[in-house]
CSV table of C-alpha atoms in Angstrom, one decimal:
chain,number,residue,atom,x,y,z
A,1,MET,CA,9.9,10.5,13.6
A,2,PRO,CA,11.2,6.9,13.4
A,3,ARG,CA,13.7,6.0,10.7
A,4,GLY,CA,11.3,3.9,8.6
A,5,SER,CA,8.8,6.8,8.4
A,6,LEU,CA,11.5,9.1,7.1
A,7,ILE,CA,12.4,6.6,4.4
A,8,ILE,CA,8.8,6.2,3.4
A,9,ARG,CA,8.3,10.0,3.3
A,10,LYS,CA,11.4,10.5,1.2
A,11,LEU,CA,10.4,7.8,-1.3
A,12,ALA,CA,6.9,9.2,-1.6
A,13,LEU,CA,8.2,12.7,-2.2
A,14,LEU,CA,10.8,11.4,-4.8
A,15,MET,CA,8.1,9.4,-6.5
A,16,ALA,CA,5.7,12.4,-6.7
A,17,SER,CA,8.4,14.6,-8.2
A,18,GLU,CA,9.7,12.1,-10.7
A,19,HIS,CA,8.6,12.3,-14.4
A,20,ASP,CA,10.1,9.1,-15.8
A,21,ASP,CA,7.7,6.2,-15.6
A,22,GLU,CA,10.4,3.6,-15.2
A,23,THR,CA,11.9,5.5,-12.3
A,24,ARG,CA,8.5,6.0,-10.7
A,25,ARG,CA,7.8,2.3,-11.0
A,26,ARG,CA,11.1,1.5,-9.3
A,27,LEU,CA,10.4,4.0,-6.5
A,28,LEU,CA,6.9,2.6,-6.1
A,29,SER,CA,8.4,-0.8,-5.6
A,30,GLU,CA,10.9,0.5,-3.0
A,31,LEU,CA,8.0,2.3,-1.3
A,32,HIS,CA,5.9,-0.8,-1.2
A,33,SER,CA,8.9,-2.8,0.4
A,34,ALA,CA,9.5,0.0,2.9
A,35,LEU,CA,5.8,0.0,3.9
A,36,ARG,CA,5.7,-3.8,4.3
A,37,SER,CA,8.8,-3.6,6.4
A,38,GLU,CA,7.3,-0.9,8.6
A,39,GLN,CA,4.1,-2.8,8.9
A,40,ALA,CA,6.0,-5.9,10.1
A,41,ALA,CA,7.9,-3.8,12.7
A,42,ILE,CA,4.6,-2.3,14.0
A,43,LYS,CA,3.0,-5.7,14.2
A,44,LYS,CA,6.0,-7.0,16.2
A,45,ASN,CA,5.8,-4.1,18.6
A,46,VAL,CA,2.0,-4.5,19.0
A,47,ASP,CA,2.4,-8.2,19.7
A,48,GLU,CA,5.1,-7.6,22.3
A,49,PHE,CA,3.0,-4.8,23.9
A,50,VAL,CA,-0.1,-7.1,24.1
A,51,LYS,CA,2.0,-9.9,25.6
A,52,ALA,CA,3.5,-7.5,28.2
A,53,VAL,CA,0.1,-6.0,29.2
A,54,SER,CA,-1.5,-9.5,29.3
A,55,ARG,CA,1.2,-10.7,31.6
A,56,SER,CA,1.0,-7.7,33.9
A,57,PHE,CA,-2.8,-8.3,34.3
A,58,GLY,CA,-2.4,-12.0,34.7
A,59,CYS,CA,-4.4,-12.7,31.5
A,60,ARG,CA,-3.6,-15.2,28.7
A,61,PRO,CA,-2.0,-13.3,25.8
A,62,VAL,CA,-4.0,-12.8,22.7
A,63,LYS,CA,-2.8,-15.3,20.0
A,64,ARG,CA,-2.3,-12.8,17.2
A,65,VAL,CA,-3.0,-9.2,16.3
A,66,ILE,CA,-4.2,-8.9,12.7
A,67,LEU,CA,-3.3,-5.7,10.8
A,68,PRO,CA,-5.0,-5.0,7.5
A,69,PRO,CA,-2.7,-5.5,4.5
A,70,PHE,CA,-1.5,-2.6,2.3
């Protein structure tokens, strides 16, 4: 499992087991940031993959891959 996924899993488990609302809010904020970061990394990897595949087939690369927001 990639490092980002481990952080996301750990934050989700911590949040689920926490009883203090303020701590849960803080963990939720950290989880949201980690998910956005992971989404950006995935998008970058997909864009690079699409470019490489397009080049290998002699096609014009797709301008942008759109992922749904969280």
